[in-house]
mmCIF file with all atom_site columns, C-alpha atoms in Angstrom:
data_model
loop_
_atom_site.group_PDB
_atom_site.id
_atom_site.type_symbol
_atom_site.label_atom_id
_atom_site.label_alt_id
_atom_site.label_comp_id
_atom_site.label_asym_id
_atom_site.label_entity_id
_atom_site.label_seq_id
_atom_site.pdbx_PDB_ins_code
_atom_site.Cartn_x
_atom_site.Cartn_y
_atom_site.Cartn_z
_atom_site.occupancy
_atom_site.B_iso_or_equiv
_atom_site.pdbx_formal_charge
_atom_site.auth_seq_id
_atom_site.auth_comp_id
_atom_site.auth_asym_id
_atom_site.auth_atom_id
_atom_site.pdbx_PDB_model_num
ATOM 1   C CA . PHE A 1 1   ? 11.726 -8.672  0.586   1.00 70.00 ? 1   PHE A CA 1
ATOM 2   C CA . TYR A 1 2   ? 9.268  -5.797  0.563   1.00 75.00 ? 2   TYR A CA 1
ATOM 3   C CA . LEU A 1 3   ? 11.282 -3.849  3.118   1.00 70.00 ? 3   LEU A CA 1
ATOM 4   C CA . GLY A 1 4   ? 14.328 -4.253  0.865   1.00 71.00 ? 4   GLY A CA 1
ATOM 5   C CA . LEU A 1 5   ? 12.415 -2.926  -2.113  1.00 78.00 ? 5   LEU A CA 1
ATOM 6   C CA . VAL A 1 6   ? 11.051 0.026   -0.163  1.00 79.00 ? 6   VAL A CA 1
ATOM 7   C CA . THR A 1 7   ? 14.561 0.778   1.131   1.00 74.00 ? 7   THR A CA 1
ATOM 8   C CA . LEU A 1 8   ? 15.966 0.713   -2.407  1.00 76.00 ? 8   LEU A CA 1
ATOM 9   C CA . PHE A 1 9   ? 13.126 2.952   -3.569  1.00 80.00 ? 9   PHE A CA 1
ATOM 10  C CA . MET A 1 10  ? 13.865 5.416   -0.763  1.00 78.00 ? 10  MET A CA 1
ATOM 11  C CA . ALA A 1 11  ? 17.585 5.368   -1.605  1.00 74.00 ? 11  ALA A CA 1
ATOM 12  C CA . LEU A 1 12  ? 16.639 6.472   -5.118  1.00 76.00 ? 12  LEU A CA 1
ATOM 13  C CA . ALA A 1 13  ? 13.700 8.781   -4.335  1.00 80.00 ? 13  ALA A CA 1
ATOM 14  C CA . ILE A 1 14  ? 15.002 10.821  -1.383  1.00 76.00 ? 14  ILE A CA 1
ATOM 15  C CA . PRO A 1 15  ? 18.087 12.194  -3.212  1.00 75.00 ? 15  PRO A CA 1
ATOM 16  C CA . LEU A 1 16  ? 15.873 13.091  -6.167  1.00 77.00 ? 16  LEU A CA 1
ATOM 17  C CA . VAL A 1 17  ? 13.438 15.005  -3.945  1.00 77.00 ? 17  VAL A CA 1
ATOM 18  C CA . ALA A 1 18  ? 16.293 16.639  -1.982  1.00 73.00 ? 18  ALA A CA 1
ATOM 19  C CA . SER A 1 19  ? 17.947 17.843  -5.195  1.00 74.00 ? 19  SER A CA 1
ATOM 20  C CA . HIS A 1 20  ? 14.833 19.944  -5.880  1.00 75.00 ? 20  HIS A CA 1
ATOM 21  C CA . ALA A 1 21  ? 14.142 21.135  -2.305  1.00 74.00 ? 21  ALA A CA 1
ATOM 22  C CA . GLY A 1 22  ? 15.390 24.610  -1.457  1.00 71.00 ? 22  GLY A CA 1
ATOM 23  C CA . TRP A 1 23  ? 15.607 23.926  2.293   1.00 66.00 ? 23  TRP A CA 1
ATOM 24  C CA . ALA A 1 24  ? 17.984 21.005  1.553   1.00 64.00 ? 24  ALA A CA 1
ATOM 25  C CA . GLY A 1 25  ? 20.347 23.115  -0.551  1.00 66.00 ? 25  GLY A CA 1
ATOM 26  C CA . LYS A 1 26  ? 19.047 21.681  -3.848  1.00 71.00 ? 26  LYS A CA 1
ATOM 27  C CA . ALA A 1 27  ? 21.725 19.848  -5.870  1.00 69.00 ? 27  ALA A CA 1
ATOM 28  C CA . SER A 1 28  ? 24.622 21.623  -4.107  1.00 69.00 ? 28  SER A CA 1
ATOM 29  C CA . GLY A 1 29  ? 23.640 20.232  -0.693  1.00 71.00 ? 29  GLY A CA 1
ATOM 30  C CA . LEU A 1 30  ? 24.316 21.589  2.785   1.00 70.00 ? 30  LEU A CA 1
ATOM 31  C CA . SER A 1 31  ? 27.715 22.357  4.254   1.00 71.00 ? 31  SER A CA 1
ATOM 32  C CA . LEU A 1 32  ? 28.594 22.762  7.911   1.00 71.00 ? 32  LEU A CA 1
ATOM 33  C CA . ALA A 1 33  ? 31.654 24.788  6.858   1.00 70.00 ? 33  ALA A CA 1
ATOM 34  C CA . THR A 1 34  ? 29.371 27.693  5.970   1.00 73.00 ? 34  THR A CA 1
ATOM 35  C CA . VAL A 1 35  ? 28.034 27.868  9.545   1.00 72.00 ? 35  VAL A CA 1
ATOM 36  C CA . GLN A 1 36  ? 30.182 30.501  11.295  1.00 76.00 ? 36  GLN A CA 1
ATOM 37  C CA . THR A 1 37  ? 29.763 29.040  14.789  1.00 78.00 ? 37  THR A CA 1
ATOM 38  C CA . PHE A 1 38  ? 30.476 25.406  13.838  1.00 73.00 ? 38  PHE A CA 1
ATOM 39  C CA . VAL A 1 39  ? 33.778 23.984  15.070  1.00 75.00 ? 39  VAL A CA 1
ATOM 40  C CA . GLN A 1 40  ? 34.418 20.287  14.578  1.00 75.00 ? 40  GLN A CA 1
ATOM 41  C CA . HIS A 1 41  ? 35.576 18.957  17.896  1.00 78.00 ? 41  HIS A CA 1
ATOM 42  C CA . PRO A 1 42  ? 36.688 16.165  18.097  1.00 83.00 ? 42  PRO A CA 1
ATOM 43  C CA . ALA A 1 43  ? 38.472 15.889  14.764  1.00 81.00 ? 43  ALA A CA 1
ATOM 44  C CA . GLY A 1 44  ? 41.067 13.614  13.182  1.00 85.00 ? 44  GLY A CA 1
ATOM 45  C CA . VAL A 1 45  ? 42.130 10.594  15.219  1.00 89.00 ? 45  VAL A CA 1
ATOM 46  C CA . ASN A 1 46  ? 39.852 11.549  18.100  1.00 90.00 ? 46  ASN A CA 1
ATOM 47  C CA . LEU A 1 47  ? 36.861 11.606  15.743  1.00 88.00 ? 47  LEU A CA 1
ATOM 48  C CA . TYR A 1 48  ? 37.867 8.110   14.585  1.00 91.00 ? 48  TYR A CA 1
ATOM 49  C CA . ARG A 1 49  ? 37.954 6.966   18.211  1.00 94.00 ? 49  ARG A CA 1
ATOM 50  C CA . VAL A 1 50  ? 34.502 8.452   18.796  1.00 92.00 ? 50  VAL A CA 1
ATOM 51  C CA . GLY A 1 51  ? 33.286 6.528   15.736  1.00 92.00 ? 51  GLY A CA 1
ATOM 52  C CA . ILE A 1 52  ? 34.679 3.281   17.138  1.00 92.00 ? 52  ILE A CA 1
ATOM 53  C CA . LEU A 1 53  ? 33.033 4.069   20.486  1.00 95.00 ? 53  LEU A CA 1
ATOM 54  C CA . ILE A 1 54  ? 29.688 4.711   18.767  1.00 94.00 ? 54  ILE A CA 1
ATOM 55  C CA . LEU A 1 55  ? 30.056 1.434   16.845  1.00 91.00 ? 55  LEU A CA 1
ATOM 56  C CA . SER A 1 56  ? 30.783 -0.410  20.104  1.00 93.00 ? 56  SER A CA 1
ATOM 57  C CA . LEU A 1 57  ? 27.791 1.157   21.842  1.00 95.00 ? 57  LEU A CA 1
ATOM 58  C CA . LEU A 1 58  ? 25.512 0.263   18.934  1.00 93.00 ? 58  LEU A CA 1
ATOM 59  C CA . ALA A 1 59  ? 26.832 -3.314  18.948  1.00 91.00 ? 59  ALA A CA 1
ATOM 60  C CA . GLY A 1 60  ? 26.000 -3.425  22.665  1.00 93.00 ? 60  GLY A CA 1
ATOM 61  C CA . TYR A 1 61  ? 22.544 -2.028  21.874  1.00 93.00 ? 61  TYR A CA 1
ATOM 62  C CA . ALA A 1 62  ? 22.025 -4.824  19.330  1.00 91.00 ? 62  ALA A CA 1
ATOM 63  C CA . TRP A 1 63  ? 23.293 -7.434  21.799  1.00 92.00 ? 63  TRP A CA 1
ATOM 64  C CA . LEU A 1 64  ? 20.873 -6.220  24.480  1.00 93.00 ? 64  LEU A CA 1
ATOM 65  C CA . ILE A 1 65  ? 17.963 -6.410  22.070  1.00 92.00 ? 65  ILE A CA 1
ATOM 66  C CA . LYS A 1 66  ? 18.972 -9.832  20.745  1.00 91.00 ? 66  LYS A CA 1
ATOM 67  C CA . ASN A 1 67  ? 19.292 -11.314 24.225  1.00 92.00 ? 67  ASN A CA 1
ATOM 68  C CA . SER A 1 68  ? 16.064 -9.851  25.551  1.00 92.00 ? 68  SER A CA 1
ATOM 69  C CA . ARG A 1 69  ? 12.504 -11.116 25.478  1.00 92.00 ? 69  ARG A CA 1
ATOM 70  C CA . LEU A 1 70  ? 11.925 -8.949  22.410  1.00 90.00 ? 70  LEU A CA 1
ATOM 71  C CA . GLY A 1 71  ? 14.913 -10.600 20.735  1.00 89.00 ? 71  GLY A CA 1
ATOM 72  C CA . ARG A 1 72  ? 13.312 -14.002 21.254  1.00 89.00 ? 72  ARG A CA 1
ATOM 73  C CA . ARG A 1 73  ? 10.162 -12.633 19.605  1.00 91.00 ? 73  ARG A CA 1
ATOM 74  C CA . PHE A 1 74  ? 12.287 -11.501 16.658  1.00 88.00 ? 74  PHE A CA 1
ATOM 75  C CA . GLY A 1 75  ? 13.898 -14.956 16.502  1.00 87.00 ? 75  GLY A CA 1
ATOM 76  C CA . SER A 1 76  ? 10.558 -16.741 16.406  1.00 89.00 ? 76  SER A CA 1
ATOM 77  C CA . LEU A 1 77  ? 9.369  -14.379 13.685  1.00 88.00 ? 77  LEU A CA 1
ATOM 78  C CA . MET A 1 78  ? 12.549 -14.938 11.702  1.00 86.00 ? 78  MET A CA 1
ATOM 79  C CA . ALA A 1 79  ? 12.085 -18.710 11.925  1.00 85.00 ? 79  ALA A CA 1
ATOM 80  C CA . SER A 1 80  ? 8.465  -18.658 10.775  1.00 87.00 ? 80  SER A CA 1
ATOM 81  C CA . GLU A 1 81  ? 5.542  -16.275 10.917  1.00 86.00 ? 81  GLU A CA 1
ATOM 82  C CA . ASP A 1 82  ? 3.225  -19.208 11.587  1.00 88.00 ? 82  ASP A CA 1
ATOM 83  C CA . LEU A 1 83  ? 5.389  -20.328 14.510  1.00 86.00 ? 83  LEU A CA 1
ATOM 84  C CA . ALA A 1 84  ? 5.407  -16.790 15.875  1.00 86.00 ? 84  ALA A CA 1
ATOM 85  C CA . GLN A 1 85  ? 1.615  -16.568 15.705  1.00 88.00 ? 85  GLN A CA 1
ATOM 86  C CA . CYS A 1 86  ? 1.262  -19.954 17.428  1.00 88.00 ? 86  CYS A CA 1
ATOM 87  C CA . VAL A 1 87  ? 3.282  -18.769 20.408  1.00 86.00 ? 87  VAL A CA 1
ATOM 88  C CA . GLY A 1 88  ? 1.385  -15.484 20.650  1.00 87.00 ? 88  GLY A CA 1
ATOM 89  C CA . VAL A 1 89  ? 3.675  -13.098 18.769  1.00 87.00 ? 89  VAL A CA 1
ATOM 90  C CA . THR A 1 90  ? 1.891  -10.623 16.526  1.00 87.00 ? 90  THR A CA 1
ATOM 91  C CA . PRO A 1 91  ? 3.993  -10.378 13.336  1.00 88.00 ? 91  PRO A CA 1
ATOM 92  C CA . TYR A 1 92  ? 2.767  -6.908  12.337  1.00 88.00 ? 92  TYR A CA 1
ATOM 93  C CA . TRP A 1 93  ? 3.605  -5.212  15.644  1.00 90.00 ? 93  TRP A CA 1
ATOM 94  C CA . THR A 1 94  ? 6.858  -7.116  16.037  1.00 88.00 ? 94  THR A CA 1
ATOM 95  C CA . LYS A 1 95  ? 8.007  -6.024  12.568  1.00 87.00 ? 95  LYS A CA 1
ATOM 96  C CA . LEU A 1 96  ? 6.986  -2.458  13.346  1.00 89.00 ? 96  LEU A CA 1
ATOM 97  C CA . VAL A 1 97  ? 9.001  -2.486  16.585  1.00 91.00 ? 97  VAL A CA 1
ATOM 98  C CA . ALA A 1 98  ? 11.981 -3.965  14.703  1.00 89.00 ? 98  ALA A CA 1
ATOM 99  C CA . PHE A 1 99  ? 11.768 -1.186  12.137  1.00 87.00 ? 99  PHE A CA 1
ATOM 100 C CA . LEU A 1 100 ? 11.583 1.481   14.851  1.00 91.00 ? 100 LEU A CA 1
ATOM 101 C CA . LEU A 1 101 ? 14.505 0.004   16.792  1.00 92.00 ? 101 LEU A CA 1
ATOM 102 C CA . ALA A 1 102 ? 16.563 -0.171  13.585  1.00 88.00 ? 102 ALA A CA 1
ATOM 103 C CA . ALA A 1 103 ? 15.950 3.538   13.001  1.00 89.00 ? 103 ALA A CA 1
ATOM 104 C CA . VAL A 1 104 ? 18.035 4.406   16.090  1.00 91.00 ? 104 VAL A CA 1
ATOM 105 C CA . PRO A 1 105 ? 21.417 3.200   14.729  1.00 91.00 ? 105 PRO A CA 1
ATOM 106 C CA . CYS A 1 106 ? 20.516 4.521   11.265  1.00 87.00 ? 106 CYS A CA 1
ATOM 107 C CA . GLY A 1 107 ? 19.895 8.000   12.649  1.00 90.00 ? 107 GLY A CA 1
ATOM 108 C CA . ILE A 1 108 ? 23.063 7.937   14.736  1.00 92.00 ? 108 ILE A CA 1
ATOM 109 C CA . GLY A 1 109 ? 25.088 6.721   11.753  1.00 88.00 ? 109 GLY A CA 1
ATOM 110 C CA . GLY A 1 110 ? 23.654 9.406   9.484   1.00 85.00 ? 110 GLY A CA 1
ATOM 111 C CA . ALA A 1 111 ? 24.354 12.132  12.043  1.00 87.00 ? 111 ALA A CA 1
ATOM 112 C CA . PHE A 1 112 ? 27.923 10.892  12.514  1.00 90.00 ? 112 PHE A CA 1
ATOM 113 C CA . TYR A 1 113 ? 28.440 10.805  8.740   1.00 85.00 ? 113 TYR A CA 1
ATOM 114 C CA . VAL A 1 114 ? 27.291 14.406  8.292   1.00 82.00 ? 114 VAL A CA 1
ATOM 115 C CA . TYR A 1 115 ? 29.345 15.571  11.287  1.00 84.00 ? 115 TYR A CA 1
ATOM 116 C CA . SER A 1 116 ? 32.517 13.812  10.109  1.00 84.00 ? 116 SER A CA 1
ATOM 117 C CA . GLN A 1 117 ? 32.208 14.899  6.469   1.00 80.00 ? 117 GLN A CA 1
ATOM 118 C CA . GLN A 1 118 ? 30.814 18.370  7.301   1.00 79.00 ? 118 GLN A CA 1
ATOM 119 C CA . PHE A 1 119 ? 28.798 18.164  4.099   1.00 77.00 ? 119 PHE A CA 1
ATOM 120 C CA . ILE A 1 120 ? 25.754 16.357  2.736   1.00 77.00 ? 120 ILE A CA 1
ATOM 121 C CA . SER A 1 121 ? 24.239 16.485  -0.720  1.00 75.00 ? 121 SER A CA 1
ATOM 122 C CA . PRO A 1 122 ? 21.790 14.341  -2.668  1.00 70.00 ? 122 PRO A CA 1
ATOM 123 C CA . GLY A 1 123 ? 24.707 12.512  -4.294  1.00 71.00 ? 123 GLY A CA 1
ATOM 124 C CA . SER A 1 124 ? 26.611 11.837  -1.053  1.00 74.00 ? 124 SER A CA 1
ATOM 125 C CA . VAL A 1 125 ? 24.987 8.476   -0.412  1.00 74.00 ? 125 VAL A CA 1
ATOM 126 C CA . SER A 1 126 ? 24.222 6.638   -3.623  1.00 74.00 ? 126 SER A CA 1
ATOM 127 C CA . ALA A 1 127 ? 22.072 3.597   -4.252  1.00 72.00 ? 127 ALA A CA 1
ATOM 128 C CA . THR A 1 128 ? 25.295 1.725   -5.037  1.00 76.00 ? 128 THR A CA 1
ATOM 129 C CA . LEU A 1 129 ? 26.550 2.399   -1.508  1.00 78.00 ? 129 LEU A CA 1
ATOM 130 C CA . SER A 1 130 ? 23.274 1.076   -0.095  1.00 77.00 ? 130 SER A CA 1
ATOM 131 C CA . ILE A 1 131 ? 23.656 -2.102  -2.161  1.00 79.00 ? 131 ILE A CA 1
ATOM 132 C CA . THR A 1 132 ? 27.295 -2.445  -1.055  1.00 81.00 ? 132 THR A CA 1
ATOM 133 C CA . ILE A 1 133 ? 26.306 -2.164  2.613   1.00 82.00 ? 133 ILE A CA 1
ATOM 134 C CA . LEU A 1 134 ? 23.519 -4.701  2.086   1.00 82.00 ? 134 LEU A CA 1
ATOM 135 C CA . ALA A 1 135 ? 26.045 -7.060  0.463   1.00 85.00 ? 135 ALA A CA 1
ATOM 136 C CA . GLY A 1 136 ? 28.287 -6.675  3.509   1.00 87.00 ? 136 GLY A CA 1
ATOM 137 C CA . LEU A 1 137 ? 25.389 -7.531  5.787   1.00 85.00 ? 137 LEU A CA 1
ATOM 138 C CA . VAL A 1 138 ? 24.603 -10.650 3.773   1.00 87.00 ? 138 VAL A CA 1
ATOM 139 C CA . ILE A 1 139 ? 28.244 -11.739 3.636   1.00 89.00 ? 139 ILE A CA 1
ATOM 140 C CA . GLY A 1 140 ? 28.701 -11.212 7.384   1.00 87.00 ? 140 GLY A CA 1
ATOM 141 C CA . GLY A 1 141 ? 25.522 -13.074 8.288   1.00 83.00 ? 141 GLY A CA 1
ATOM 142 C CA . GLY A 1 142 ? 22.261 -11.736 9.583   1.00 75.00 ? 142 GLY A CA 1
ATOM 143 C CA . GLY A 1 143 ? 22.015 -13.904 12.700  1.00 77.00 ? 143 GLY A CA 1
ATOM 144 C CA . THR A 1 144 ? 25.018 -12.416 14.468  1.00 84.00 ? 144 THR A CA 1
ATOM 145 C CA . ILE A 1 145 ? 26.063 -9.003  15.733  1.00 86.00 ? 145 ILE A CA 1
ATOM 146 C CA . ILE A 1 146 ? 29.753 -8.929  14.802  1.00 88.00 ? 146 ILE A CA 1
ATOM 147 C CA . GLY A 1 147 ? 29.225 -10.670 11.433  1.00 88.00 ? 147 GLY A CA 1
ATOM 148 C CA . PRO A 1 148 ? 27.593 -7.739  9.608   1.00 87.00 ? 148 PRO A CA 1
ATOM 149 C CA . ILE A 1 149 ? 30.262 -5.388  10.990  1.00 87.00 ? 149 ILE A CA 1
ATOM 150 C CA . ILE A 1 150 ? 33.037 -7.620  9.641   1.00 90.00 ? 150 ILE A CA 1
ATOM 151 C CA . GLY A 1 151 ? 31.193 -8.288  6.356   1.00 90.00 ? 151 GLY A CA 1
ATOM 152 C CA . THR A 1 152 ? 30.612 -4.604  5.697   1.00 87.00 ? 152 THR A CA 1
ATOM 153 C CA . ALA A 1 153 ? 34.241 -3.813  6.561   1.00 89.00 ? 153 ALA A CA 1
ATOM 154 C CA . LEU A 1 154 ? 35.426 -6.528  4.150   1.00 90.00 ? 154 LEU A CA 1
ATOM 155 C CA . VAL A 1 155 ? 33.197 -5.352  1.306   1.00 87.00 ? 155 VAL A CA 1
ATOM 156 C CA . GLY A 1 156 ? 34.198 -1.727  1.927   1.00 83.00 ? 156 GLY A CA 1
ATOM 157 C CA . ALA A 1 157 ? 37.889 -2.627  2.016   1.00 86.00 ? 157 ALA A CA 1
ATOM 158 C CA . ALA A 1 158 ? 37.550 -4.711  -1.129  1.00 85.00 ? 158 ALA A CA 1
ATOM 159 C CA . SER A 1 159 ? 35.914 -1.854  -3.016  1.00 79.00 ? 159 SER A CA 1
ATOM 160 C CA . GLU A 1 160 ? 38.700 0.518   -1.868  1.00 78.00 ? 160 GLU A CA 1
ATOM 161 C CA . PHE A 1 161 ? 41.654 -1.776  -2.554  1.00 81.00 ? 161 PHE A CA 1
ATOM 162 C CA . LEU A 1 162 ? 40.308 -3.177  -5.813  1.00 77.00 ? 162 LEU A CA 1
ATOM 163 C CA . GLY A 1 163 ? 39.681 0.252   -7.323  1.00 71.00 ? 163 GLY A CA 1
ATOM 164 C CA . GLY A 1 164 ? 41.544 -0.736  -10.494 1.00 67.00 ? 164 GLY A CA 1
ATOM 165 C CA . PHE A 1 165 ? 38.771 -3.185  -11.266 1.00 69.00 ? 165 PHE A CA 1
ATOM 166 C CA . SER A 1 166 ? 36.027 -0.550  -11.018 1.00 67.00 ? 166 SER A CA 1
ATOM 167 C CA . LYS A 1 167 ? 34.879 -1.159  -14.577 1.00 70.00 ? 167 LYS A CA 1
ATOM 168 C CA . TYR A 1 168 ? 33.861 -4.681  -13.441 1.00 68.00 ? 168 TYR A CA 1
ATOM 169 C CA . GLN A 1 169 ? 32.133 -3.454  -10.266 1.00 62.00 ? 169 GLN A CA 1
ATOM 170 C CA . GLY A 1 170 ? 28.583 -4.277  -11.349 1.00 60.00 ? 170 GLY A CA 1
#
């Protein structure tokens, strides 16, 4: 619960700070198109294939973690903090490791987003998008690896195809 609140706070606070920071391009953001030496390669369909490959590798990364000794520690902590402490798992350090391991796919996803769009600004990723992704994770199920991928794809597709109902989005 607290991690969710901190994440929502960061989704609101970071764009606000970035819109006033000169090194981040202020409200206009940063564009890779202005860099003379930047050439997007791969692009188009090949970039899509690279994205699918990255998604597959990250799903494999999650599978390796889930089926490891550390994954069993995460499972005991998810079941009950008291149970985890009884079997010798320290909840604080286990949560910290989970947060650090989750930062890897987040960083890769953010880098891929900036590379594919060639632009980032404080308004590029809104709090609404964060809530939509969280809804996809909940719909797909948190105990699986493929479930959140499918849930997020379904929620994203629904928001794209049901654009006529945008006034009812909230």
